[in-house]
XYZ file of C-alpha atoms in Angstrom:
329
model
C 77.838 86.244 99.373
C 78.505 88.093 96.112
C 75.426 89.210 94.190
C 76.784 88.904 90.659
C 75.944 87.159 87.380
C 77.166 83.550 87.427
C 79.901 84.115 84.852
C 81.393 87.013 86.814
C 81.245 85.069 90.053
C 82.950 82.140 88.322
C 85.769 84.411 87.131
C 86.234 85.799 90.654
C 86.281 82.282 92.113
C 89.304 81.599 89.886
C 91.277 84.122 91.946
C 89.852 82.769 95.247
C 87.375 85.604 95.707
C 84.150 84.076 97.041
C 82.759 86.714 99.406
C 82.775 90.445 100.099
C 85.497 89.907 102.701
C 87.617 88.198 100.020
C 87.057 91.210 97.766
C 88.518 93.566 100.383
C 91.442 91.255 101.079
C 92.280 91.104 97.344
C 94.667 94.065 97.187
C 95.795 96.124 94.166
C 99.103 95.043 92.674
C 99.928 98.583 91.515
C 98.495 102.117 91.384
C 97.917 104.545 88.518
C 99.116 108.066 89.336
C 96.654 110.435 87.649
C 98.540 113.677 88.288
C 97.870 115.947 85.286
C 100.620 116.482 82.701
C 101.680 119.939 81.490
C 100.719 119.936 77.807
C 102.918 122.747 76.512
C 106.108 120.706 76.241
C 105.397 116.989 75.856
C 108.440 114.731 75.451
C 108.784 111.569 73.394
C 107.755 108.374 75.253
C 106.542 110.481 78.178
C 103.624 109.144 80.199
C 100.800 111.663 80.008
C 97.597 112.223 81.995
C 95.141 114.590 80.281
C 91.687 115.750 81.342
C 89.239 116.544 78.553
C 86.563 115.016 76.327
C 86.082 112.610 73.416
C 86.322 114.826 70.306
C 85.403 112.363 67.537
C 83.700 109.066 66.840
C 85.767 105.905 67.299
C 87.069 104.096 64.211
C 87.984 100.436 64.641
C 90.274 98.604 62.224
C 90.816 94.858 62.481
C 94.074 93.166 61.556
C 95.072 89.513 61.776
C 95.898 89.395 65.474
C 94.993 92.869 66.767
C 92.385 95.604 66.552
C 93.291 99.281 66.345
C 90.887 101.923 67.653
C 91.473 105.581 66.714
C 89.857 108.778 67.987
C 90.547 112.430 68.797
C 90.687 113.779 72.326
C 90.478 117.480 73.273
C 91.997 118.560 76.583
C 90.429 121.096 78.957
C 93.141 123.501 77.721
C 91.839 123.239 74.161
C 94.621 121.029 72.748
C 93.477 118.183 70.487
C 95.374 114.882 70.374
C 95.153 111.926 68.022
C 94.855 108.729 70.101
C 95.544 105.089 69.198
C 94.277 102.197 71.323
C 95.287 98.604 70.622
C 92.841 95.750 71.314
C 90.188 98.070 72.787
C 87.299 97.625 70.297
C 84.792 98.065 73.141
C 85.627 101.747 73.732
C 82.883 102.972 71.379
C 80.327 101.084 73.500
C 81.499 102.688 76.751
C 82.263 106.270 75.664
C 80.306 108.663 73.485
C 81.125 111.850 71.571
C 81.777 114.912 73.790
C 81.839 112.785 76.955
C 84.254 113.974 79.647
C 87.142 111.615 80.433
C 90.634 111.308 81.861
C 93.153 109.891 79.387
C 96.413 108.121 80.290
C 98.915 107.121 77.633
C 102.406 107.451 76.155
C 103.239 110.348 73.840
C 104.809 109.573 70.441
C 106.435 112.845 69.332
C 107.392 111.553 65.870
C 103.805 110.839 64.867
C 102.219 113.315 67.310
C 100.087 110.482 68.697
C 99.149 109.306 72.182
C 99.178 105.526 72.598
C 96.401 104.807 75.057
C 97.010 103.000 78.363
C 93.761 103.797 80.215
C 90.642 105.879 79.719
C 88.435 106.774 82.695
C 84.992 108.363 82.647
C 84.767 111.838 84.167
C 87.366 113.806 86.086
C 89.846 111.433 87.729
C 92.689 113.955 87.616
C 95.148 114.042 90.519
C 93.758 110.808 91.930
C 95.501 107.506 92.631
C 93.725 104.653 90.888
C 94.204 101.060 92.172
C 94.917 98.389 89.548
C 94.013 94.745 90.271
C 95.283 91.477 88.764
C 92.083 90.105 87.217
C 90.980 87.518 84.643
C 90.914 89.070 81.156
C 87.110 89.004 81.031
C 86.813 91.161 84.170
C 87.580 94.861 83.817
C 89.276 96.850 86.546
C 86.363 99.270 87.028
C 83.976 96.319 87.578
C 86.084 95.066 90.476
C 86.539 98.624 91.800
C 82.753 98.998 91.967
C 82.582 95.634 93.738
C 85.047 96.930 96.355
C 82.709 99.860 97.008
C 79.766 97.477 97.467
C 81.857 95.267 99.750
C 82.656 98.121 102.150
C 78.936 98.925 102.314
C 77.912 95.276 102.831
C 80.301 94.153 105.573
C 80.663 95.118 109.212
C 84.006 96.051 110.724
C 83.826 92.882 112.831
C 83.797 90.773 109.629
C 87.458 91.671 109.070
C 89.554 89.689 111.547
C 92.215 91.899 113.144
C 94.917 89.667 114.637
C 97.508 92.256 115.688
C 97.303 92.955 119.449
C 96.601 96.588 120.345
C 99.868 96.902 122.277
C 101.785 96.029 119.095
C 99.752 98.573 117.113
C 100.602 101.251 119.658
C 104.272 100.280 119.791
C 104.858 100.071 116.024
C 102.320 102.729 114.918
C 100.102 100.291 113.024
C 96.513 100.729 111.845
C 93.352 98.773 112.482
C 93.071 96.321 109.601
C 89.807 97.748 108.229
C 91.386 101.228 108.110
C 94.467 99.854 106.347
C 92.262 98.155 103.731
C 90.320 101.378 103.105
C 93.573 103.243 102.523
C 94.820 100.599 100.094
C 91.607 100.534 98.047
C 90.939 104.310 98.273
C 94.353 105.976 98.678
C 94.799 109.738 98.593
C 98.623 109.640 98.468
C 101.442 107.156 97.908
C 102.675 107.909 101.433
C 99.309 106.678 102.708
C 99.695 103.457 100.692
C 103.090 102.750 102.270
C 101.686 103.470 105.736
C 98.796 101.028 105.219
C 101.062 98.354 103.721
C 103.176 98.394 106.906
C 100.165 97.036 108.809
C 99.370 94.334 106.234
C 102.999 93.216 105.979
C 103.433 93.200 109.751
C 100.336 91.014 110.124
C 101.645 88.608 107.461
C 105.030 88.397 109.177
C 103.426 87.928 112.613
C 101.194 85.077 111.402
C 104.116 83.396 109.617
C 106.255 83.607 112.772
C 103.484 82.247 115.008
C 102.777 79.406 112.577
C 106.450 78.410 112.599
C 106.553 78.458 116.400
C 103.467 76.245 116.623
C 104.944 73.747 114.147
C 108.246 73.685 116.033
C 106.535 73.134 119.375
C 104.419 70.323 117.902
C 107.509 68.701 116.392
C 109.383 68.930 119.662
C 106.546 67.293 121.571
C 106.076 64.491 119.029
C 109.802 63.770 118.613
C 111.150 61.832 121.576
C 114.279 59.822 120.901
C 116.836 58.629 123.438
C 120.332 59.129 122.163
C 123.759 58.350 123.524
C 125.171 61.391 125.258
C 128.128 63.131 123.659
C 131.149 63.106 125.961
C 133.035 66.367 126.238
C 136.399 64.606 126.598
C 136.033 63.011 123.145
C 135.121 66.365 121.610
C 138.045 68.087 123.294
C 140.448 65.495 121.817
C 139.091 66.211 118.335
C 139.332 69.990 118.792
C 142.934 69.588 120.040
C 143.776 67.691 116.831
C 142.751 70.600 114.600
C 145.637 72.465 112.904
C 144.354 75.782 114.284
C 142.847 77.207 117.471
C 139.118 77.876 117.678
C 138.012 81.432 118.294
C 135.986 82.387 121.370
C 132.794 82.599 119.279
C 133.410 79.193 117.680
C 133.863 77.584 121.090
C 130.717 79.182 122.500
C 128.481 78.204 119.592
C 129.916 74.665 119.487
C 129.020 74.225 123.175
C 125.456 75.460 122.476
C 125.016 73.079 119.535
C 126.375 70.078 121.425
C 124.022 70.881 124.313
C 121.060 70.861 121.883
C 122.261 67.596 120.354
C 122.145 65.943 123.777
C 118.443 66.751 124.165
C 115.631 64.350 123.234
C 113.871 66.933 121.062
C 114.647 68.385 117.645
C 117.212 71.143 117.319
C 116.284 74.329 115.433
C 119.316 76.521 115.014
C 120.714 79.006 112.495
C 124.451 79.634 112.615
C 125.238 82.958 110.985
C 128.631 84.447 110.225
C 130.673 86.277 107.601
C 132.536 84.431 104.844
C 135.668 82.886 106.318
C 134.531 83.218 109.932
C 134.733 79.450 110.540
C 131.148 78.164 110.282
C 132.203 74.977 108.454
C 134.534 73.911 111.268
C 131.687 74.250 113.791
C 129.542 72.055 111.526
C 132.352 69.460 111.362
C 132.556 69.390 115.167
C 128.831 68.623 115.254
C 129.249 65.886 112.616
C 132.089 64.334 114.595
C 129.991 64.450 117.785
C 127.188 62.667 115.949
C 129.641 60.032 114.716
C 131.112 59.155 118.117
C 127.670 58.337 119.479
C 127.068 55.926 116.609
C 124.986 57.973 114.168
C 125.398 59.247 110.638
C 125.488 62.888 109.561
C 125.177 64.839 106.309
C 126.561 68.209 105.290
C 124.611 69.744 102.422
C 125.977 72.424 100.086
C 124.206 74.521 97.430
C 126.743 73.979 94.615
C 128.836 71.175 93.143
C 132.083 73.082 93.730
C 131.307 73.833 97.376
C 130.307 70.208 98.009
C 133.695 69.048 96.669
C 135.467 71.660 98.782
C 133.651 70.512 101.949
C 134.430 66.855 101.179
C 138.128 67.711 100.855
C 138.073 69.608 104.184
C 136.239 66.759 105.946
C 138.684 64.145 104.670
C 141.635 66.260 105.781
C 140.364 66.959 109.307
C 138.782 63.561 110.013
C 141.465 61.353 108.453
C 143.178 60.569 111.817
C 139.865 59.161 113.171
C 139.185 56.636 110.356
C 135.727 58.045 109.623
C 134.236 56.964 106.304
C 133.232 59.951 104.194
C 131.284 59.799 100.904
C 130.618 62.568 98.365
C 127.233 62.600 96.644
C 126.645 65.059 93.805
C 123.443 65.794 91.913
C-alpha cells in the first residue's frame, strides 16, 4: 500500500493507482531529451537544454488569468539568459539563488528570452526524463520519486510476467520487471523502444487470448439446429450470375457455407482488395441463409455504399423473388 498523505493518495486513485505495483505499471506518456544545446548559435523557436545556476531572485507578476515568473539563468559556459515562466509561481519556493539546475525551454531570438518548459534541480544533462500524465495537483518529480520507492518496496514476483519463456527467447523479449525498469529509468531512446516491444507484445497476447476464450465460450453456449444448405440450390444460384466466380471466390464460398451448416457460431474475416469480389461472396451466403428459411443482413459503413449494395442485391436476386429492404440511418 502507498504511504502517502491522504490528498496525494486520493489524486493517484483518480488515475487507478492504488499500490506500488500500480505505480510501476503506470508508464510515462513521453520522454524529455536533456541533451545539452550548443549556446553559441541559438535559433529562434529552438528547444534548448542548458546546464547552469539560478542567477537572480524570482519576480512574480499576476495578471487576470495567468502569472508570469521572471528570473536570470547563467549557464556553465558563463552565458546569462533572461527566462520567462508562465503559471509557475511556485518556482521561488523550490529553487534558490545560485542553486544548480538544468533548464529546458524555447528560445525567443527577437526578445532574447527563453520561455521555460521545465526546470530540474542539479545536473540532469544528457539524461532522458520520463513524463507522466498526472492530475494537476501532482507534480512529475513527486511521481518519479514514488517510482523509485516502488522499485525498492516490491519483489520481482509481485510483477506478473505472463509471456512464456519460449516466446521471450523466440522474439527477443525482456522479463517484465526489466522492461519496466528501462521504461522508468531509460538511458537511451533505443532502450525505450526495446522495452516497449515487450509491453506491447504482452498486451497483444492477452487481447488475443481473451478473444479466443470468449469465442470458445460462445461456441459452447450457442447450440442451434438449422436446416442444412443444399449444394444443388447454391449451384443453381451461382450459375444464374452474369459472370463466372474466380477460384478464390469458389473456395471461400465453400468454406463459409460449411461454417454456416455447423451448430456453432461462425467467426470469419474475408479480406480482399477493392474490386476482388467480396460482395458477391457475401450475397451467396445471404442467399444460402434465405433458402433454409432465415433472414440475413448486409451492413455497410456509409449511406452511399448501402444504396449500392441494395441495388446489386436487387439485380442479382430478382429472379428468385426474394424481398429486399434498404434501411438507412
